[in-house]
CSV table of C-alpha atoms in Angstrom, one decimal:
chain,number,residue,atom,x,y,z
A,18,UNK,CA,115.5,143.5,92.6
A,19,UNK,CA,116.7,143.2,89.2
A,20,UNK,CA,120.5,142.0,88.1
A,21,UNK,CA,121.5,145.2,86.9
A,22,UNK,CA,120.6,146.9,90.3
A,23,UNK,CA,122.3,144.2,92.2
A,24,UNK,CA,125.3,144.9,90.4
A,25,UNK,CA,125.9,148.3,92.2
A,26,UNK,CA,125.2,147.1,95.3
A,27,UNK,CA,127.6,145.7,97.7
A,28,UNK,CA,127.3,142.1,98.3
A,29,UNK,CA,126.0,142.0,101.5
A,30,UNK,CA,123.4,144.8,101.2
A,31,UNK,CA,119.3,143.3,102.5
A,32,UNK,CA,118.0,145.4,99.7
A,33,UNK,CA,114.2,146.7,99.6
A,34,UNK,CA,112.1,145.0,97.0
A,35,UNK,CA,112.0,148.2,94.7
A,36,UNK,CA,111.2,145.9,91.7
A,37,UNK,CA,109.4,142.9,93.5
A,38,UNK,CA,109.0,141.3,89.5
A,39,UNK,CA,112.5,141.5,88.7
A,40,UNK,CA,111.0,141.7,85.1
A,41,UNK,CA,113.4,143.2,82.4
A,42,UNK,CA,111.0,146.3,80.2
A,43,UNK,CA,109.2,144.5,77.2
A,44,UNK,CA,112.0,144.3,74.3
A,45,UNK,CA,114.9,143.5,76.5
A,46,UNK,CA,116.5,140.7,77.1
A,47,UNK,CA,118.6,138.7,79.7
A,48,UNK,CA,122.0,139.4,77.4
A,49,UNK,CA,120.9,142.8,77.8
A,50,UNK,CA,120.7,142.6,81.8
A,51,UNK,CA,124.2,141.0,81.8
A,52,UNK,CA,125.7,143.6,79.9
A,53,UNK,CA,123.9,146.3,81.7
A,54,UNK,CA,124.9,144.5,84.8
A,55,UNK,CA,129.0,144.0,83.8
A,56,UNK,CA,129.1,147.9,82.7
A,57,UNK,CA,127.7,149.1,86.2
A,58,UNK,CA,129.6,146.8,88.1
A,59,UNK,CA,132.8,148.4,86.3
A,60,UNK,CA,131.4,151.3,87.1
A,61,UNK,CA,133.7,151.6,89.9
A,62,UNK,CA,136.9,149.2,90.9
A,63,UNK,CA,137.0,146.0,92.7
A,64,UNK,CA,139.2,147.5,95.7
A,65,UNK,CA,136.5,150.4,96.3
A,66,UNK,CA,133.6,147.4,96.0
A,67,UNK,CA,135.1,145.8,98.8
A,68,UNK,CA,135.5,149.1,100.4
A,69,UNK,CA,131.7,149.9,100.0
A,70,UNK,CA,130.7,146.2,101.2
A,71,UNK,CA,132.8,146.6,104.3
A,72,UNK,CA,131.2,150.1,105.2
A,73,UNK,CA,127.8,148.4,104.1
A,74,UNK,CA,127.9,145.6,106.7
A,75,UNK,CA,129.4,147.6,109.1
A,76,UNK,CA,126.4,149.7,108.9
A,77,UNK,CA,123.7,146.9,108.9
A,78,UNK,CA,125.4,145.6,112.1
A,79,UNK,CA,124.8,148.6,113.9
A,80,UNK,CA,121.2,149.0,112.6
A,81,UNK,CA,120.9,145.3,113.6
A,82,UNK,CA,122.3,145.9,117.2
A,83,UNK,CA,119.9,148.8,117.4
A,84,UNK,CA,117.1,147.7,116.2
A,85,UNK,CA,116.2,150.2,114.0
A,86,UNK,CA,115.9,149.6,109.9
A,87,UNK,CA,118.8,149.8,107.3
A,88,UNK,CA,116.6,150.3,104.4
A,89,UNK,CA,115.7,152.9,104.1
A,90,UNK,CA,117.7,154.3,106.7
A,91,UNK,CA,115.9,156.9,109.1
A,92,UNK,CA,118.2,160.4,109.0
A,93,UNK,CA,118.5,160.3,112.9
A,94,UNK,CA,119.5,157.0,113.0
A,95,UNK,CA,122.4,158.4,110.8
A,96,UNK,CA,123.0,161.2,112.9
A,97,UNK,CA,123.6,158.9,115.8
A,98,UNK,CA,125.9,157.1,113.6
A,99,UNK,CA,128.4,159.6,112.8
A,100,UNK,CA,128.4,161.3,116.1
A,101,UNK,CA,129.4,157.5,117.6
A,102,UNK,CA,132.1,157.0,115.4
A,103,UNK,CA,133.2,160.4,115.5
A,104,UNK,CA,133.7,160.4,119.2
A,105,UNK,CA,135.6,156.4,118.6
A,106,UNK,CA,138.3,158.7,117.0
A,107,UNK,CA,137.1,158.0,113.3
A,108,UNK,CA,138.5,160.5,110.7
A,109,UNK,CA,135.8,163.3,109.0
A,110,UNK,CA,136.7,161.0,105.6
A,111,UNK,CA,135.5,158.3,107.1
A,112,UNK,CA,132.8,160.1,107.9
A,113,UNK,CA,132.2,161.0,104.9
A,114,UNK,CA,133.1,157.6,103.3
A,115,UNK,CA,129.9,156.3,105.5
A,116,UNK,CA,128.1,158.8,103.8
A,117,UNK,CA,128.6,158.5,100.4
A,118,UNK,CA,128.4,154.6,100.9
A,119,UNK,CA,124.7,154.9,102.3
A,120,UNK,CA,123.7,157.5,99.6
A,121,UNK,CA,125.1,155.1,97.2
A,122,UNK,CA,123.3,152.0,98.3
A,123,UNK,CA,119.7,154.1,98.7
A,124,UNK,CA,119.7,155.8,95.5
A,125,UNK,CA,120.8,152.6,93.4
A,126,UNK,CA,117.3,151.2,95.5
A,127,UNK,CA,115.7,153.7,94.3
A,128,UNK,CA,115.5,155.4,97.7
A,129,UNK,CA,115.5,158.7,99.4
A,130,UNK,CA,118.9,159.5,100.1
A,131,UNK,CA,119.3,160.3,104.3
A,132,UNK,CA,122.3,161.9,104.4
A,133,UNK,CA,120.4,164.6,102.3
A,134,UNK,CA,118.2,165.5,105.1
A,135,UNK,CA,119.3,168.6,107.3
A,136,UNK,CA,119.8,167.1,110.5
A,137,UNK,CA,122.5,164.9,109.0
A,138,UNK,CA,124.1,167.9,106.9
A,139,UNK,CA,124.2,169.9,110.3
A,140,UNK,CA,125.7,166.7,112.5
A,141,UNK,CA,128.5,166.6,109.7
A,142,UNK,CA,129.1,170.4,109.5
A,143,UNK,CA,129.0,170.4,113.7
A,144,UNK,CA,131.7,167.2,113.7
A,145,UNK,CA,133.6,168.7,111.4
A,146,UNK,CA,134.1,171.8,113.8
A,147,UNK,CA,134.7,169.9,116.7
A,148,UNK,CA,137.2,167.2,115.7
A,149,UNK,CA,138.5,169.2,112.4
A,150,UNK,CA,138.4,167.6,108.9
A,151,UNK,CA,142.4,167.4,108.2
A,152,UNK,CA,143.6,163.7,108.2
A,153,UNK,CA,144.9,162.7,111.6
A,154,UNK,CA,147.5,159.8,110.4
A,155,UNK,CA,149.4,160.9,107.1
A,156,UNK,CA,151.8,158.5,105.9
A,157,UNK,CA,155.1,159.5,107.1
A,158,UNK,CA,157.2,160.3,104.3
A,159,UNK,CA,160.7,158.3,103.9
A,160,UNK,CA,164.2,159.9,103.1
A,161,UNK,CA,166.5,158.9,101.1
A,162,UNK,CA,168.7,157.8,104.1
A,163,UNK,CA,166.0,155.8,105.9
A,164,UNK,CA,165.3,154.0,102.4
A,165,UNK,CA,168.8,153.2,102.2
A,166,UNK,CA,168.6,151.9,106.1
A,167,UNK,CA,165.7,149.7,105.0
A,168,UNK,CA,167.6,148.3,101.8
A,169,UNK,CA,170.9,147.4,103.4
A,170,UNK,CA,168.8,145.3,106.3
A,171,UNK,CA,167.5,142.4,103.5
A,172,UNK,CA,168.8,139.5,102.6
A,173,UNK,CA,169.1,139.8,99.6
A,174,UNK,CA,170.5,136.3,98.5
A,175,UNK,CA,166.8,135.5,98.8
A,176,UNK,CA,163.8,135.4,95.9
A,177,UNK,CA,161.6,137.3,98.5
A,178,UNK,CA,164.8,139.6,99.9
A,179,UNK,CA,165.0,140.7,95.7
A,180,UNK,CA,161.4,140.9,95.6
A,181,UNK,CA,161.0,143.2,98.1
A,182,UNK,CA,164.1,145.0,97.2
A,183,UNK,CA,163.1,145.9,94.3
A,184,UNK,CA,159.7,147.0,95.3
A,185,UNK,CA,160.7,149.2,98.3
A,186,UNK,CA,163.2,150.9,95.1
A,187,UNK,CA,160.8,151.3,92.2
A,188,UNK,CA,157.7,152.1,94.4
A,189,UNK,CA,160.1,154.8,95.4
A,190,UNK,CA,161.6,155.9,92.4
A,191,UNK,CA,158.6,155.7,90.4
A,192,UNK,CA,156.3,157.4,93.2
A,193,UNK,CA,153.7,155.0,91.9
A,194,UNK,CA,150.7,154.5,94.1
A,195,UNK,CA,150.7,150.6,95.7
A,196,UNK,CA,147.6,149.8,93.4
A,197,UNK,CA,149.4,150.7,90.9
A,198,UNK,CA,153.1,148.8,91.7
A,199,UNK,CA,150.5,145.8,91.9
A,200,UNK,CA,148.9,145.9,89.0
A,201,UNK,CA,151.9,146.4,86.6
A,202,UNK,CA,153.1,143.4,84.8
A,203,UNK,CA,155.9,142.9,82.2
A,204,UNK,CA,154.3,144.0,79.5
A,205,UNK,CA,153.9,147.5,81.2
A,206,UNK,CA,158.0,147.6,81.3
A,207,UNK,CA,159.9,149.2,78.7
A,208,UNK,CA,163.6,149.2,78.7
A,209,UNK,CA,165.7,152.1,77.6
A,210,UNK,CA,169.2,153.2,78.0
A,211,UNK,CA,168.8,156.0,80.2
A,212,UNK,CA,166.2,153.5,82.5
A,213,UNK,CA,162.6,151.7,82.0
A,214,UNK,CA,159.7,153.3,81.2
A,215,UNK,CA,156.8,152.1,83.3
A,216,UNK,CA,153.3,151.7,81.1
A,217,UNK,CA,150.3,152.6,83.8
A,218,UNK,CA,147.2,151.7,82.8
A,219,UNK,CA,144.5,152.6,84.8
A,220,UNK,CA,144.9,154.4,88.1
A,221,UNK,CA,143.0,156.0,91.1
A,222,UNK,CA,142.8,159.2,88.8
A,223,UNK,CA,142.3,157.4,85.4
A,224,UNK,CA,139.7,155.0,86.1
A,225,UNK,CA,138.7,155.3,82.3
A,226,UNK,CA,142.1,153.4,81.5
A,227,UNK,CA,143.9,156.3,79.2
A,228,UNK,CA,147.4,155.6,80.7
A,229,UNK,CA,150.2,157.1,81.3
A,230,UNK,CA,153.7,156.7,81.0
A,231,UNK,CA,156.4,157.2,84.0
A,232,UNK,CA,159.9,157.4,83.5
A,233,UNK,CA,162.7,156.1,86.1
A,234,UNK,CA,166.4,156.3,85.8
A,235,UNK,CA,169.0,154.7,86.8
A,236,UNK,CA,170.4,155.0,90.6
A,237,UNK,CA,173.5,156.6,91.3
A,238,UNK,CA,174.4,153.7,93.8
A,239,UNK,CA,174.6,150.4,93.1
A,240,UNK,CA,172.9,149.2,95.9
A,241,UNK,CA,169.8,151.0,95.3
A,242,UNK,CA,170.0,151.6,91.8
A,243,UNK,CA,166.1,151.0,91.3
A,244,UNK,CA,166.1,149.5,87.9
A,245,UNK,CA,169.1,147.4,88.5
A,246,UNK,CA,166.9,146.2,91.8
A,247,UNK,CA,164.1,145.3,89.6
A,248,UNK,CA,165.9,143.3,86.7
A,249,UNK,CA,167.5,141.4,89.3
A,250,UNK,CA,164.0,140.1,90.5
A,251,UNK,CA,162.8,139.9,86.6
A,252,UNK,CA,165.8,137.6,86.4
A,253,UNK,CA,164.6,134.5,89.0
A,254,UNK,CA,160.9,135.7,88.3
A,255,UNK,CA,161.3,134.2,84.6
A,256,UNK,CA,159.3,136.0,81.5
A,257,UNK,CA,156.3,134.0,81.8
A,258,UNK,CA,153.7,136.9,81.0
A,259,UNK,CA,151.5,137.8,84.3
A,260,UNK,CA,152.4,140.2,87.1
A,261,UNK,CA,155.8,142.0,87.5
A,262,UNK,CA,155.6,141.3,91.6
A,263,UNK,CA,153.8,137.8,92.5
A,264,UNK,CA,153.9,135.7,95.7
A,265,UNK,CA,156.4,133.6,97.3
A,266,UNK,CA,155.5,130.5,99.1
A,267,UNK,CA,158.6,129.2,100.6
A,268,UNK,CA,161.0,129.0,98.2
A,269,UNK,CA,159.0,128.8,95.5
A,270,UNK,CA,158.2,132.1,93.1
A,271,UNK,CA,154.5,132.2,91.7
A,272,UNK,CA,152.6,133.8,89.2
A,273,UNK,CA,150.0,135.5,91.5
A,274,UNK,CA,149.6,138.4,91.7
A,275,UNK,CA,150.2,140.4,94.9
A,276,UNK,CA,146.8,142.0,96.5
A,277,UNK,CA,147.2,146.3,97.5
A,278,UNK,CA,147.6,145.6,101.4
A,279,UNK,CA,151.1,143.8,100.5
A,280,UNK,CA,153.3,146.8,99.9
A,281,UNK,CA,152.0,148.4,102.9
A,282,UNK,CA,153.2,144.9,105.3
A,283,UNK,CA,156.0,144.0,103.7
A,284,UNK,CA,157.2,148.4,104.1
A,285,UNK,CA,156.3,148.3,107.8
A,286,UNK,CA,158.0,144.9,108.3
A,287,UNK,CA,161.5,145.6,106.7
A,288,UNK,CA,161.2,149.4,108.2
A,289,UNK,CA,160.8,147.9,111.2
A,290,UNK,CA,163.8,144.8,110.7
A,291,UNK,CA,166.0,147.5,110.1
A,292,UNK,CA,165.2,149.8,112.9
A,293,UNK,CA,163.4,152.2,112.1
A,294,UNK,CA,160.0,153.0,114.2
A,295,UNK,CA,156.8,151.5,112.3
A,296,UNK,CA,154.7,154.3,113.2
A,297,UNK,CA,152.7,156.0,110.0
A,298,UNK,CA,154.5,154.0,107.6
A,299,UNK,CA,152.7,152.6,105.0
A,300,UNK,CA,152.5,152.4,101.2
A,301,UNK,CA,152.3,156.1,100.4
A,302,UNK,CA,155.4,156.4,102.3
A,303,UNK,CA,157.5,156.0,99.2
A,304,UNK,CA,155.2,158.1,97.1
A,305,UNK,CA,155.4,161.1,99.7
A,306,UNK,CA,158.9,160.2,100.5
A,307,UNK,CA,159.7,160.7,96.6
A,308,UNK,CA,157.8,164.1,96.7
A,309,UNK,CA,159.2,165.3,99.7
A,310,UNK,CA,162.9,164.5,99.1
A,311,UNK,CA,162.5,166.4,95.3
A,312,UNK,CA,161.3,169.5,97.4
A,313,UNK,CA,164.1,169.1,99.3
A,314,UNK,CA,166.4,169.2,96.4
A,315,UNK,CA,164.9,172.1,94.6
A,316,UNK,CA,162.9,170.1,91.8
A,317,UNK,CA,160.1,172.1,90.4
A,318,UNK,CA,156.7,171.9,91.4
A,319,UNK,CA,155.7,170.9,87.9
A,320,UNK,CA,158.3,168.2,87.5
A,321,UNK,CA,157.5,166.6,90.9
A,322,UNK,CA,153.4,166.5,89.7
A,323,UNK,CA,154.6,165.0,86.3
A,324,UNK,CA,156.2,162.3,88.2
A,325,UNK,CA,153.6,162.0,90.9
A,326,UNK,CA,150.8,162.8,88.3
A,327,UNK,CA,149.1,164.7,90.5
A,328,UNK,CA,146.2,166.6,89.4
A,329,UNK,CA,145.8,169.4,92.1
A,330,UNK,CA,148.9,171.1,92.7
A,331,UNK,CA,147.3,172.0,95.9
A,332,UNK,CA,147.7,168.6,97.1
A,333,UNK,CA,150.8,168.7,96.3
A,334,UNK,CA,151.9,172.2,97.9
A,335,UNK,CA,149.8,171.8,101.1
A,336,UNK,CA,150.8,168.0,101.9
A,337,UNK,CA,154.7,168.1,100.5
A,338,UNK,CA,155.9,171.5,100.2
A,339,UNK,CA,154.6,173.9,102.9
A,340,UNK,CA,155.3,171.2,105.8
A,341,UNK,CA,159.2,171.7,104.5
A,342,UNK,CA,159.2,175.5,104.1
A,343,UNK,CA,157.4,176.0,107.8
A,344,UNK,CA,160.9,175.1,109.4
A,345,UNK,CA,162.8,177.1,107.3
A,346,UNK,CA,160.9,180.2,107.3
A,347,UNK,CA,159.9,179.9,110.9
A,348,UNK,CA,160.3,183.0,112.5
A,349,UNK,CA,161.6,181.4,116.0
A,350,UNK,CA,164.4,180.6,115.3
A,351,UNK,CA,165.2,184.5,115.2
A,352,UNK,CA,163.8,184.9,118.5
A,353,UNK,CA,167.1,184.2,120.5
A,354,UNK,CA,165.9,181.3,122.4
């Protein structure tokens, strides 16, 4: 296997000898392969190469336990796959995630994809009509209130009480996905009399890196004025350049940066501290909770996406919006129950 294939491959993958030489074609040279190698590698983001790899090896454990080959991977062996994990309560998308992760890793081998054949296309389009393909555990989203609840239960005479402060406030201000509150760093902040203006980079639907800008203002409370919350924390962080969010040990304030499962913890944990049930709350709770609560108040579909930067409006309409109006224009409350 040559360096350049290897580089698509998640890290634990037993790959076929496609190219037994490992010879780079006459006129190329072992710069080029490292180039090649970096620009495929970047291909796709570090969080959904560890995704792959731990689809991958989940994969070549079952094989393993079964006895049957991972590469190339026979179709029916597939089949009984997805119909196993299907009936363990897994999600269609994580059906489909296994999918796309075996298609990945055959292809870049220069295999036959098996998730192409029809018995596999016929066990997805079967599953899909007997479990249904809508997610089963959306993030609940949080009001307003309950982020005010969470807020008023930290301590926040504490470096990690600010921190987190001022996380739970801008993720929820900003509606920024939790990849994205992680990867800012001061640089990315720019201050302006009506609030900041938060530099994004790169995100889940930018992975080419043109950026975008979101705007958030200034609260109309005090205590969870978001920007307020977040130059409080900028204060005992210091300006060394780095991360806007970084690790606490003890007492002690670092500049490392925080990895994308943190948000998600540290919500559940201070949702939970301040008693408020757990359940369904992760990350994208603030994002939804930002979207949902601007429904409620009457904000315009197109000014919520601006904020959310959300491509499909039917995302938007179908997750957010229609779960609010099915209450209100619910015809049983006319009933006279």
């Amino acid at each position: 296997m040559t360096t350049m294939m290897s580089a698509a491959l998640p890290a634990t993958a037993v790959v076929h000898p496609v190219d037994p030489t490992g010879v780079m074609p006459r006129g190329l040279t072992d710069t080029d392969a490292e180039r090649i190698a970096a620009a495929i590698a970047a291909a796709r983001t570090e969080s959904t190469r560890h995704v792959y790899a731990g689809v991958w090896s989940r994969w070549e454990r079952w094989c393993a336990g079964r006895g049957v080959p991972v590469l190339p991977s026979d179709p029916l062996a597939v089949c009984a796959y997805l119909t196993e994990q299907a009936a363990a309560g897994r999600a269609m998308g994580t059906l489909d995630l296994i999918c796309t992760v075996i298609r990945h890793v055959h292809l870049t081998c220069g295999l036959h994809n098996p998730a192409d054949a029809l018995a596999v296309r016929q066990v997805r389009r079967g599953l899909r009509r007997t479990y249904g393909s809508a997610p089963r555990r959306l993030a609940r989203p949080l009001s307003v209130e309950e982020i005010r609840q969470i807020i008023h239960a930290i301590d926040r005479t504490t470096p990690i009480g600010i921190r987190d402060t001022a996380m739970i406030l801008l993720g929820y201000a900003s509606a920024l996905r939790r990849s994205e509150l992680v990867a800012l760093t001061l640089s990315d902040i720019e201050n302006k009399p009506a609030g900041i203006m938060l530099h994004i980079r790169r995100s889940k639907t930018d992975p080419e890196g043109h950026g975008a800008v979101v705007g958030v203002a200034h609260g109309q409370h005090a205590a969870t004025d978001p920007v307020a919350a977040l130059n409080a924390w900028r204060e005992i962080r210091g300006a060394a350049p780095g991360p806007v969010f970084t690790r606490i040990w003890g007492s002690t304030i670092s500049l490392q940066s925080l990895s994308g499962h943190v948000p998600a913890r540290m919500l559940r944990a201070r949702a939970e501290a301040a008693g408020l049930d757990g359940t369904r709350i992760t990350a994208h709770s603030m994002r939804a909770g930002h979207a949902t609560t601007a429904a409620l108040a009457g904000v315009p579909l197109d000014r919520i996406a601006a904020q959310t930067r959300h491509k499909d409006l039917s995302v938007l309409v179908n997750r957010y919006i229609r779960p609010l109006e099915a209450l209100a224009t619910t015809s049983s409350k006319d009933l006279g129950l």
